[in-house]
Short mmCIF file of C-alpha atoms and ligand atoms in Angstrom, two decimals:
data_model
loop_
_atom_site.label_atom_id
_atom_site.label_comp_id
_atom_site.label_asym_id
_atom_site.label_seq_id
_atom_site.Cartn_x
_atom_site.Cartn_y
_atom_site.Cartn_z
CA MET A 15 -14.47 -108.99 121.07
CA ASP A 16 -11.24 -107.17 121.87
CA LEU A 17 -11.06 -103.52 122.75
CA ARG A 18 -9.75 -102.33 119.39
CA GLU A 19 -12.48 -104.18 117.54
CA SER A 20 -15.16 -102.83 119.84
CA PHE A 21 -14.06 -99.25 119.07
CA ASN A 22 -14.36 -99.97 115.37
CA ASN A 23 -17.72 -101.60 115.83
CA LYS A 24 -19.66 -98.38 115.96
CA GLY A 25 -20.87 -96.94 112.67
CA ARG A 26 -19.98 -93.31 112.11
CA LEU A 27 -21.45 -90.94 109.58
CA PHE A 28 -19.01 -89.10 107.31
CA VAL A 29 -20.17 -86.25 105.09
CA ILE A 30 -17.99 -85.29 102.14
CA SER A 31 -18.56 -82.15 100.07
CA GLY A 32 -16.60 -79.97 97.73
CA PRO A 33 -17.13 -78.14 94.47
CA SER A 34 -17.85 -80.09 91.33
CA GLY A 35 -14.47 -81.15 89.90
CA ALA A 36 -12.62 -81.12 93.25
CA GLY A 37 -12.39 -84.89 92.99
CA LYS A 38 -14.66 -85.97 95.83
CA GLY A 39 -16.21 -88.76 93.76
CA THR A 40 -12.83 -90.28 92.92
CA ILE A 41 -11.60 -89.93 96.50
CA CYS A 42 -14.77 -91.49 97.93
CA GLY A 43 -14.55 -94.40 95.47
CA LYS A 44 -10.94 -95.18 96.43
CA VAL A 45 -11.61 -94.79 100.14
CA MET A 46 -14.55 -97.21 99.83
CA GLU A 47 -12.30 -99.76 98.09
CA ARG A 48 -9.80 -99.53 100.94
CA LEU A 49 -12.38 -99.78 103.69
CA GLY A 50 -14.12 -102.79 102.12
CA ASP A 51 -17.36 -103.97 103.71
CA THR A 52 -16.89 -102.02 106.94
CA ALA A 53 -18.15 -98.95 105.09
CA SER A 54 -20.87 -98.00 102.70
CA LEU A 55 -21.30 -95.07 100.32
CA SER A 56 -24.91 -93.95 100.48
CA VAL A 57 -26.70 -94.03 97.11
CA SER A 58 -28.68 -90.80 96.77
CA ALA A 59 -31.96 -90.25 95.02
CA THR A 60 -32.14 -87.64 92.28
CA THR A 61 -34.55 -86.25 89.72
CA ARG A 62 -31.82 -85.52 87.17
CA GLN A 63 -31.46 -87.70 84.09
CA PRO A 64 -28.90 -90.53 84.21
CA ARG A 65 -25.60 -89.71 82.45
CA GLU A 66 -24.13 -92.23 80.06
CA GLY A 67 -23.03 -95.32 81.95
CA GLU A 68 -24.92 -94.46 85.14
CA VAL A 69 -27.02 -97.26 86.57
CA ASP A 70 -30.20 -96.90 88.64
CA GLY A 71 -29.59 -98.10 92.20
CA VAL A 72 -25.80 -97.96 91.77
CA ASN A 73 -24.94 -94.32 91.02
CA TYR A 74 -28.29 -92.88 92.07
CA TYR A 75 -31.90 -93.88 92.45
CA PHE A 76 -33.40 -91.97 89.55
CA LEU A 77 -36.84 -90.72 90.54
CA SER A 78 -39.50 -88.54 88.94
CA LYS A 79 -40.20 -85.17 90.52
CA GLU A 80 -43.53 -86.50 91.84
CA GLU A 81 -41.90 -89.55 93.44
CA PHE A 82 -39.24 -87.38 95.04
CA GLU A 83 -41.75 -84.88 96.42
CA GLY A 84 -43.80 -87.77 97.81
CA ARG A 85 -40.77 -88.92 99.77
CA ILE A 86 -40.11 -85.41 101.04
CA ASN A 87 -43.66 -85.31 102.39
CA ASN A 88 -43.18 -88.68 104.09
CA ASN A 89 -40.04 -87.41 105.83
CA GLY A 90 -38.08 -90.02 103.90
CA PHE A 91 -34.93 -87.93 103.50
CA LEU A 92 -32.22 -87.30 106.07
CA GLU A 93 -31.45 -84.28 103.90
CA TYR A 94 -32.31 -83.10 100.43
CA ALA A 95 -31.46 -80.13 98.28
CA GLU A 96 -32.10 -78.62 94.91
CA VAL A 97 -28.84 -78.55 92.95
CA TYR A 98 -28.74 -77.24 89.37
CA ASP A 99 -32.58 -77.37 89.19
CA HIS A 100 -32.81 -81.00 90.24
CA TYR A 101 -33.56 -82.61 93.56
CA TYR A 102 -30.93 -84.73 95.31
CA GLY A 103 -31.53 -86.49 98.64
CA THR A 104 -30.30 -89.09 101.10
CA SER A 105 -32.68 -91.81 102.28
CA ARG A 106 -33.04 -91.59 106.06
CA GLU A 107 -33.86 -95.28 106.42
CA ASN A 108 -30.88 -96.55 104.42
CA VAL A 109 -28.44 -94.50 106.44
CA MET A 110 -29.92 -95.39 109.83
CA ASP A 111 -30.08 -99.12 109.01
CA LYS A 112 -26.43 -99.20 107.98
CA LEU A 113 -25.23 -97.21 110.99
CA GLU A 114 -27.15 -99.51 113.29
CA SER A 115 -25.53 -102.54 111.68
CA GLY A 116 -22.13 -101.03 112.61
CA LYS A 117 -21.09 -99.80 109.19
CA ASP A 118 -19.53 -96.42 108.58
CA VAL A 119 -21.68 -94.49 106.15
CA PHE A 120 -20.38 -91.92 103.69
CA LEU A 121 -22.53 -89.22 102.16
CA GLU A 122 -21.14 -87.43 99.12
CA ILE A 123 -23.51 -84.49 99.11
CA ASP A 124 -23.66 -80.78 98.42
CA ILE A 125 -23.24 -78.06 101.04
CA GLN A 126 -26.94 -77.29 101.53
CA GLY A 127 -27.51 -80.96 102.35
CA ALA A 128 -24.43 -81.17 104.57
CA MET A 129 -25.63 -78.20 106.63
CA GLN A 130 -28.98 -79.97 107.17
CA VAL A 131 -27.15 -83.08 108.38
CA LYS A 132 -25.11 -80.87 110.72
CA ASP A 133 -28.34 -79.67 112.34
CA SER A 134 -29.99 -83.07 112.67
CA PHE A 135 -26.89 -85.25 113.15
CA PRO A 136 -24.15 -83.09 114.70
CA GLU A 137 -21.96 -86.08 115.62
CA ALA A 138 -21.31 -86.71 111.91
CA VAL A 139 -17.82 -85.91 110.61
CA PHE A 140 -17.69 -83.21 107.95
CA ILE A 141 -14.92 -83.31 105.34
CA PHE A 142 -14.47 -80.71 102.59
CA ILE A 143 -12.43 -81.53 99.47
CA LEU A 144 -10.66 -78.47 98.05
CA PRO A 145 -9.16 -78.13 94.59
CA PRO A 146 -5.56 -76.79 94.75
CA SER A 147 -6.63 -73.66 92.80
CA MET A 148 -9.48 -72.26 90.72
CA GLU A 149 -7.34 -72.74 87.57
CA VAL A 150 -6.93 -76.43 88.28
CA LEU A 151 -10.65 -76.72 89.02
CA LYS A 152 -11.57 -75.12 85.70
CA ALA A 153 -9.21 -77.44 83.84
CA ARG A 154 -10.73 -80.47 85.57
CA ILE A 155 -14.33 -79.42 84.87
CA THR A 156 -13.56 -78.62 81.22
CA GLY A 157 -11.56 -81.81 80.75
CA ARG A 158 -14.39 -83.97 81.97
CA ASN A 159 -16.27 -83.13 78.80
CA THR A 160 -19.66 -84.33 80.00
CA ASP A 161 -21.17 -80.88 80.45
CA SER A 162 -22.04 -77.98 78.14
CA GLU A 163 -20.21 -74.62 78.23
CA GLU A 164 -23.17 -73.12 80.07
CA VAL A 165 -23.10 -75.81 82.77
CA ILE A 166 -19.32 -75.40 83.18
CA ASP A 167 -19.71 -71.63 83.78
CA LEU A 168 -22.51 -72.29 86.23
CA ARG A 169 -20.36 -74.81 88.11
CA MET A 170 -17.36 -72.45 88.27
CA SER A 171 -19.33 -69.56 89.74
CA LYS A 172 -21.02 -71.92 92.15
CA ALA A 173 -17.62 -73.37 93.14
CA ALA A 174 -16.31 -69.95 94.16
CA ASP A 175 -19.29 -69.51 96.45
CA GLU A 176 -19.13 -73.06 97.82
CA ILE A 177 -15.48 -72.86 98.83
CA SER A 178 -16.34 -70.19 101.39
CA TYR A 179 -18.26 -72.87 103.33
CA VAL A 180 -15.14 -74.90 104.11
CA GLU A 181 -15.01 -73.28 107.57
CA HIS A 182 -18.22 -75.07 108.55
CA TYR A 183 -16.54 -78.43 108.03
CA ASP A 184 -14.29 -80.31 110.47
CA TYR A 185 -11.57 -81.09 107.93
CA ALA A 186 -10.22 -79.51 104.74
CA VAL A 187 -8.48 -81.93 102.37
CA VAL A 188 -6.62 -80.43 99.41
CA ASN A 189 -6.77 -82.66 96.36
CA ASP A 190 -3.53 -81.66 94.65
CA ASP A 191 -2.20 -85.20 94.63
CA LEU A 192 -4.84 -87.94 94.66
CA GLU A 193 -2.87 -90.45 96.77
CA THR A 194 -2.10 -87.82 99.40
CA ALA A 195 -5.72 -86.70 99.52
CA ILE A 196 -6.91 -90.31 99.92
CA GLY A 197 -4.33 -90.76 102.69
CA ASP A 198 -5.66 -87.65 104.43
CA VAL A 199 -9.24 -88.95 104.32
CA MET A 200 -8.15 -92.38 105.58
CA ALA A 201 -6.30 -90.68 108.45
CA ILE A 202 -9.41 -88.68 109.37
CA ILE A 203 -11.54 -91.83 109.43
CA ARG A 204 -8.99 -93.73 111.51
CA SER A 205 -8.72 -90.89 114.04
CA GLU A 206 -12.46 -90.39 114.30
CA LYS A 207 -12.94 -94.09 115.06
CA ILE A 208 -10.75 -93.91 118.17
CA ARG A 209 -12.06 -90.69 119.68
CA THR A 210 -12.74 -91.21 123.37
CA ASP A 211 -16.16 -89.55 123.10
CA PHE A 212 -17.30 -92.34 120.73
CA THR A 213 -15.71 -95.37 122.37
CA GLY A 214 -18.42 -95.24 125.07
CA ASP A 215 -19.34 -98.26 127.15
CA GLU A 216 -16.43 -100.42 126.08
CA LEU A 217 -13.93 -97.89 127.37
CA ASP A 218 -15.83 -97.57 130.67
CA GLU A 219 -15.84 -101.35 131.07
CA TYR A 220 -12.15 -101.50 130.28
CA ILE A 221 -11.37 -98.86 132.90
CA SER A 222 -13.40 -100.66 135.56
CA SER A 223 -11.86 -104.03 134.65
CA PHE A 224 -8.48 -102.54 135.63
CA GLY A 225 -9.90 -101.31 138.93
CA ASP A 226 -11.44 -104.76 139.56
CA SER A 227 -8.25 -106.65 138.78
CA ILE A 228 -6.31 -104.54 141.29
CA GLY A 229 -9.02 -105.08 143.91
CA ASN A 230 -8.74 -108.86 143.37
CA ARG A 231 -5.01 -109.14 143.96
P1 LIG B 322 -24.05 -84.79 89.94
O1 LIG B 322 -25.30 -84.40 89.22
O2 LIG B 322 -22.81 -84.23 89.29
O3 LIG B 322 -23.96 -86.29 90.17
O4 LIG B 322 -24.11 -84.14 91.41
C1 LIG B 322 -24.32 -82.78 91.55
C2 LIG B 322 -24.16 -82.38 92.99
O5 LIG B 322 -25.18 -82.98 93.81
C3 LIG B 322 -22.83 -82.78 93.63
O6 LIG B 322 -22.31 -81.65 94.32
C4 LIG B 322 -23.21 -83.86 94.60
O7 LIG B 322 -22.34 -83.89 95.71
C5 LIG B 322 -24.61 -83.43 94.99
N1 LIG B 322 -25.38 -84.53 95.55
C6 LIG B 322 -25.41 -85.83 95.16
N2 LIG B 322 -26.23 -86.55 95.92
C7 LIG B 322 -26.75 -85.71 96.84
C8 LIG B 322 -27.66 -85.87 97.95
O8 LIG B 322 -28.17 -86.93 98.25
N3 LIG B 322 -27.96 -84.75 98.66
C9 LIG B 322 -27.42 -83.54 98.38
N4 LIG B 322 -27.75 -82.52 99.16
N5 LIG B 322 -26.55 -83.35 97.36
C10 LIG B 322 -26.23 -84.42 96.61
#
């Protein structure tokens, strides 16, 4: 395996958050398409009802409250949170298995969950997707038309609070133009994959191979 490949061979964990309507789902979907099978978007478990068109095991694993609480008690979640009165969580085993197989894993999760990952997995990369303005966010949430007026208001007031957490993240990506935002996320991933603090043994071996080749002249 060549040096470049060996750097890319290590799975990294990327955590993506942002207020509802900021576009993180769309960005994650496009980024996954571009990364192909080197990356995997973690499928969360939730106790909320499936929306129209959502498929169990694809969009979420839809669990009952009892099933979810059972998994909490078995330490089955890398993180979990209660969002809008429903549980959402990331399976610890799924994430660890994928990372070990060398895949990059992406978690599209809320801030409470992201802060838990930061505590237990500080080497993860934290990306926050920002809407260009509150007006644009409101228009996006209203235009989506899947939620009631009450839910929209709840999401807007929550968004204002959530945005203040951007400082806890490593990167802030403004989703004013989708292509630019996707490009920003791709650039973050690319850069994170070649950080010297994650290239590890391969870089050490490379350095010593240079020393050896000079010694052998
Ligand atoms: P929705 O119900 O619209 O699919 O998601 C609502 C919120 O839950 C979003 O902010 C989404 O990022 C968050 N979410 C989805 N899956 C998880 C998860 O596994 N853990 C946490 N903490 N939040 C999640």
